[in-house]
Coordinates of C-alpha atoms and ligand atoms in Angstrom, one line a residue:
M20 CA -15.3 18.3 -5.8
A21 CA -13.9 18.5 -2.3
R22 CA -10.4 17.1 -1.5
S23 CA -10.5 14.2 0.9
L24 CA -7.7 12.2 2.6
L25 CA -8.7 8.5 3.0
E26 CA -5.4 6.7 2.5
I27 CA -1.7 7.7 2.1
T28 CA -2.0 6.9 -1.6
D29 CA -4.4 9.9 -2.0
L30 CA -1.3 12.1 -1.6
A31 CA 0.3 12.8 -5.0
G32 CA 3.9 13.6 -5.8
D33 CA 5.6 15.6 -3.1
E34 CA 2.4 16.3 -1.2
L35 CA 3.5 14.1 1.7
Q36 CA 6.7 16.1 2.0
Q37 CA 4.7 19.3 1.8
L38 CA 2.6 18.2 4.7
L39 CA 5.7 17.4 6.7
T40 CA 7.1 20.8 6.1
L41 CA 3.8 22.5 6.9
A42 CA 3.4 20.5 10.2
Q43 CA 7.0 21.3 11.1
N44 CA 6.3 25.0 10.6
I45 CA 3.2 24.7 12.8
A46 CA 5.3 22.9 15.4
E47 CA 7.6 26.0 15.3
K48 CA 4.6 28.1 16.1
N49 CA 3.7 29.5 12.7
T50 CA 0.0 28.8 13.0
P51 CA -2.1 29.4 9.8
K52 CA -5.6 30.7 10.4
L53 CA -8.5 29.5 8.4
A54 CA -11.9 31.3 7.9
K55 CA -14.0 31.0 11.1
D56 CA -17.1 30.1 9.0
I57 CA -15.6 26.8 7.9
A58 CA -17.2 24.1 10.1
V59 CA -15.7 20.6 10.6
A60 CA -17.1 17.6 12.6
T61 CA -15.7 14.5 14.1
V62 CA -18.0 11.4 13.8
F63 CA -16.4 8.5 15.7
F64 CA -18.1 5.0 15.7
E65 CA -15.1 3.5 17.6
N66 CA -13.3 4.5 20.7
S67 CA -10.6 7.1 20.6
T68 CA -8.7 9.4 22.8
R69 CA -5.8 11.0 21.0
T70 CA -7.0 10.9 17.4
R71 CA -10.4 12.5 18.1
V72 CA -9.3 15.0 20.7
S73 CA -6.3 16.1 18.6
F74 CA -8.5 16.7 15.5
E75 CA -10.8 18.8 17.7
L76 CA -7.9 20.8 19.2
A77 CA -6.4 21.2 15.7
A78 CA -9.6 22.6 14.3
K79 CA -10.0 25.0 17.2
R80 CA -6.4 26.2 17.0
L81 CA -7.0 27.0 13.4
G82 CA -10.0 29.1 14.3
L83 CA -12.5 26.7 12.7
T84 CA -16.0 26.0 13.9
F85 CA -16.0 22.6 15.4
C86 CA -18.6 20.0 16.5
N87 CA -18.3 16.5 17.7
V88 CA -21.2 14.2 16.8
D89 CA -21.6 11.9 19.8
I90 CA -22.7 8.7 18.2
N91 CA -24.1 7.4 21.5
V92 CA -26.7 10.1 21.6
S93 CA -27.1 10.8 17.9
S94 CA -29.8 9.6 15.5
Q95 CA -27.6 6.5 14.7
A96 CA -29.5 4.9 17.6
K97 CA -32.7 5.6 15.7
G98 CA -31.5 3.7 12.7
E99 CA -30.1 6.5 10.6
T100 CA -27.5 5.4 8.1
V101 CA -23.9 6.7 8.1
L102 CA -24.6 8.2 4.7
D103 CA -27.6 10.1 5.9
T104 CA -25.7 11.4 8.9
C105 CA -23.1 12.8 6.5
L106 CA -25.7 14.3 4.2
T107 CA -27.3 15.9 7.2
L108 CA -24.0 17.5 8.2
K109 CA -23.4 18.7 4.6
A110 CA -26.9 20.3 4.5
M111 CA -26.0 22.3 7.7
G112 CA -23.0 23.6 5.8
F113 CA -20.2 21.5 7.3
A114 CA -17.1 21.5 5.0
A115 CA -15.4 18.4 6.5
V116 CA -16.2 15.2 8.3
I117 CA -13.5 13.3 10.2
M118 CA -14.7 9.8 10.6
R119 CA -13.6 6.6 12.3
H120 CA -15.6 3.4 11.6
K121 CA -15.0 -0.3 12.0
Q122 CA -16.2 -1.1 8.4
E123 CA -13.3 -1.0 6.0
R124 CA -13.6 1.5 3.1
L125 CA -17.1 2.6 4.1
I126 CA -15.7 6.1 4.2
N127 CA -14.4 5.6 0.6
Q128 CA -18.0 4.8 -0.5
I129 CA -19.5 7.7 1.3
A130 CA -16.9 10.1 0.0
Q131 CA -18.0 9.1 -3.5
Q132 CA -21.6 9.6 -2.7
V133 CA -21.0 13.1 -1.1
P134 CA -18.3 14.5 -3.4
D135 CA -18.6 18.1 -2.2
L136 CA -17.8 17.2 1.4
T137 CA -14.1 16.7 2.6
F138 CA -13.6 13.4 4.4
I139 CA -10.7 12.5 6.6
N140 CA -10.2 8.9 7.5
A141 CA -9.5 8.7 11.2
G142 CA -9.3 4.8 11.0
D143 CA -11.4 2.3 9.2
G144 CA -11.3 -1.3 10.5
M145 CA -7.9 -2.9 9.7
H146 CA -7.5 -0.9 6.5
A147 CA -6.0 2.6 7.0
H148 CA -5.1 5.3 9.5
P149 CA -3.4 8.0 7.4
S150 CA -3.2 10.8 10.0
Q151 CA -1.3 8.4 12.4
A152 CA 1.2 7.5 9.6
L153 CA 1.8 11.2 8.8
L154 CA 2.4 12.2 12.4
D155 CA 4.7 9.2 12.8
A156 CA 6.7 10.3 9.7
L157 CA 6.9 13.8 11.2
T158 CA 8.3 12.4 14.5
I159 CA 10.9 10.2 12.7
N160 CA 11.8 13.2 10.5
Q161 CA 12.5 15.4 13.7
Q162 CA 14.5 12.7 15.5
K163 CA 16.5 11.4 12.6
K164 CA 16.9 14.7 10.5
V165 CA 16.6 12.3 8.0
D166 CA 18.2 10.2 5.4
W167 CA 15.1 8.2 4.7
P168 CA 16.7 5.5 2.4
A169 CA 19.3 4.7 5.1
L170 CA 16.8 4.0 7.9
K171 CA 15.9 0.5 9.1
I172 CA 12.4 0.6 10.7
T173 CA 11.1 -2.4 12.5
I174 CA 7.4 -2.7 13.3
V175 CA 6.8 -5.2 16.1
G176 CA 3.5 -6.7 17.3
D177 CA 0.0 -7.4 16.1
I178 CA 0.5 -6.3 12.5
K179 CA -2.2 -8.5 11.2
H180 CA -5.0 -6.5 12.9
S181 CA -3.3 -3.1 12.6
R182 CA -4.6 -0.3 10.4
V183 CA -1.7 1.8 11.4
T184 CA 0.8 -0.6 9.7
P185 CA -0.5 -0.4 6.1
S186 CA -0.6 3.4 6.3
L187 CA 2.8 3.7 7.9
T188 CA 4.3 1.3 5.4
A189 CA 2.8 3.3 2.5
A190 CA 4.2 6.6 4.0
L191 CA 7.7 5.2 4.7
T192 CA 7.8 3.7 1.2
K193 CA 6.8 7.0 -0.4
L194 CA 9.6 8.7 1.6
G195 CA 12.1 6.2 0.3
V196 CA 12.8 3.9 3.3
Q197 CA 14.5 0.8 2.0
Q198 CA 14.4 -1.4 5.1
I199 CA 10.9 -2.0 6.6
I200 CA 10.7 -5.1 8.7
Y201 CA 7.6 -6.7 10.2
C202 CA 8.4 -8.7 13.3
A203 CA 5.7 -10.8 14.9
P204 CA 4.8 -14.4 15.6
N205 CA 3.1 -16.1 12.7
Y206 CA -0.4 -15.5 14.1
F207 CA 0.2 -11.7 14.1
L208 CA 1.7 -11.5 10.6
P209 CA -0.6 -10.6 7.6
E210 CA -1.2 -13.2 4.9
Q211 CA 0.2 -10.9 2.3
L212 CA 3.2 -8.6 2.7
P213 CA 3.8 -5.4 0.7
P214 CA 6.6 -6.1 -1.9
N215 CA 9.2 -4.0 -0.1
V216 CA 8.7 -5.5 3.4
A217 CA 10.5 -8.4 5.0
A218 CA 8.8 -10.4 7.7
I219 CA 11.1 -11.8 10.5
E220 CA 9.7 -13.9 13.4
D221 CA 12.9 -13.8 15.4
L222 CA 12.8 -10.6 17.5
A223 CA 16.6 -10.3 18.1
A224 CA 17.3 -10.7 14.4
A225 CA 14.7 -8.1 13.5
L226 CA 15.9 -5.5 16.1
A227 CA 19.6 -5.7 15.2
D228 CA 20.7 -2.3 13.7
S229 CA 17.2 -0.8 13.8
D230 CA 16.9 3.0 13.8
V231 CA 13.3 2.9 14.9
I232 CA 11.3 0.2 16.7
Y233 CA 7.6 0.8 16.2
T234 CA 5.5 -1.3 18.6
L235 CA 1.8 -2.1 18.3
R236 CA -0.9 -3.1 20.8
V237 CA -2.5 -6.5 20.7
Q238 CA -5.7 -5.3 19.2
Q239 CA -8.0 -7.8 20.9
E240 CA -11.2 -6.0 19.8
R241 CA -10.4 -6.7 16.2
F242 CA -10.3 -10.5 16.4
D243 CA -12.5 -13.1 17.9
A244 CA -10.6 -15.7 19.8
L245 CA -7.9 -14.4 22.1
S246 CA -7.6 -18.1 22.9
E247 CA -5.9 -18.5 19.5
I248 CA -2.9 -16.8 20.9
N249 CA -1.0 -17.4 24.1
L250 CA -0.6 -13.9 25.5
Q251 CA 2.1 -14.9 28.0
D252 CA 4.0 -16.6 25.2
Y253 CA 3.7 -13.4 23.2
I254 CA 4.9 -11.3 26.2
D255 CA 7.9 -13.7 26.8
N256 CA 9.1 -13.6 23.2
Y257 CA 8.1 -10.2 21.9
Q258 CA 7.7 -7.6 24.7
I259 CA 10.3 -4.8 24.2
T260 CA 12.3 -4.7 27.4
K261 CA 15.3 -2.6 28.3
Q262 CA 17.6 -5.5 27.4
R263 CA 16.0 -6.1 24.0
L264 CA 16.2 -2.4 23.2
L265 CA 20.0 -2.7 23.5
I266 CA 20.0 -5.0 20.5
A267 CA 19.0 -2.1 18.3
K268 CA 21.3 0.9 17.5
P269 CA 22.2 3.0 20.6
T270 CA 20.4 5.9 18.8
C271 CA 17.3 3.8 18.2
R272 CA 14.0 5.6 18.9
L273 CA 11.0 3.7 20.3
M274 CA 7.5 4.5 19.0
H275 CA 3.9 3.4 19.6
P276 CA 0.6 4.8 18.2
G277 CA -1.1 4.4 21.6
P278 CA -3.0 3.4 23.6
I279 CA -0.2 1.4 25.2
N280 CA -1.0 -1.9 27.1
R281 CA 1.8 -1.5 29.6
N282 CA 3.9 -4.6 30.2
V283 CA 2.3 -6.4 27.3
E284 CA 4.0 -5.1 24.1
L285 CA 6.3 -2.7 26.1
A286 CA 7.9 -2.9 29.5
D287 CA 7.2 0.2 31.7
A288 CA 10.9 1.1 31.8
V289 CA 11.0 1.2 28.0
A290 CA 7.7 3.1 27.5
D291 CA 9.0 5.8 29.9
S292 CA 12.6 5.8 28.8
S293 CA 14.5 8.7 27.1
Q294 CA 14.5 6.6 23.9
S295 CA 10.7 6.7 23.8
D296 CA 9.0 9.2 21.4
I297 CA 5.5 8.1 22.4
L298 CA 4.4 11.4 23.9
K299 CA 6.2 13.3 21.1
Q300 CA 4.0 11.4 18.6
V301 CA 1.0 12.6 20.5
E302 CA 2.2 16.2 20.4
N303 CA 3.0 15.9 16.7
G304 CA -0.5 14.6 16.1
L305 CA -1.8 18.0 16.9
Y306 CA 0.6 19.7 14.4
M307 CA 0.0 17.2 11.7
R308 CA -3.7 17.4 12.0
M309 CA -3.6 21.1 11.8
A310 CA -1.5 20.7 8.7
M311 CA -4.0 18.2 7.2
L312 CA -6.9 20.5 7.8
T313 CA -5.1 23.5 6.3
F314 CA -4.0 21.5 3.3
L315 CA -7.4 20.0 2.6
L316 CA -9.6 23.0 3.4
N317 CA -7.4 25.8 2.1
G318 CA -4.9 24.2 -0.2
D319 CA -2.3 26.6 1.4
V320 CA 0.8 24.6 1.9
G321 CA 3.2 27.5 1.4
Ligands
NCD415 C1 -4.5 3.1 16.8 C2 -5.8 2.8 16.2 O1 -6.9 3.1 16.7 O2 -5.8 2.2 15.2 N1 -4.5 4.1 17.8 C3 -4.5 5.4 17.5 O3 -5.3 5.8 16.7 N2 -3.6 6.2 18.1 C4 -3.8 1.8 17.3 C5 -4.5 1.0 18.3 O4 -5.7 1.1 18.6 O5 -3.8 0.2 18.9

């Protein structure tokens, strides 16, 4: 049975820490090489820039054979099921499929049906996005050199429709972070909170003493009525501005998974400031995805 990574909870014991170490080694230019005859494919049913491209670059940097299945010109348009697409790739000898799909846990079902193919979840609906959480943990680890239990990490924005938040929360929890705050207006808070998370609607109260502010896009494509929310009201009360950044610790780092909607969740001056790690996250995405492929396809985390 092939090893897949569909959610952060698939990582046992100290495997998350092993991935952080492996990705950091890769960042320091110790690139592992995998056998050229291992083939991996990206199959993305939703838009993506950084996730898909960095998986492609990661595979190529590792010396793997790589193909992107372009869904717009694939047999999906002729009515092929996602399962049949995966079985087809398996029959050609692909070892791994990296998939993004709007249907939550579809990838979990398919991974059970095709147990000898490695699956990597690159985002499923509002459920999970483990590679994003892992690259975020790598970025925090580098910036904070890090005493995880002492950190206060505040996630601000459209948490309700975010798949990044559940995975990031699971990763931070595994690493021992004690203070995870969700900050959003009521309409962007999830109905149920993880047991170790506090929700605070008041932005200033949430930002006070934060070590990391993790901002999220208003993910309009994942909910029906934008009319349910007042975007200007959201901007007035929750946009991270230079002034609001001052409420957090002076050493506070600012993160965002991208894509940014400039001057909605983040003011330009903040997105481009020296406190912003947004492009560092993108860079680390390459290293972490190389680490994930090495870990899953080789098991070599030495
Ligand atoms: C996120 C996603 O697709 O879930 N982006 C990403 O993968 N970097 C967040 C988002 O779309 O806002």
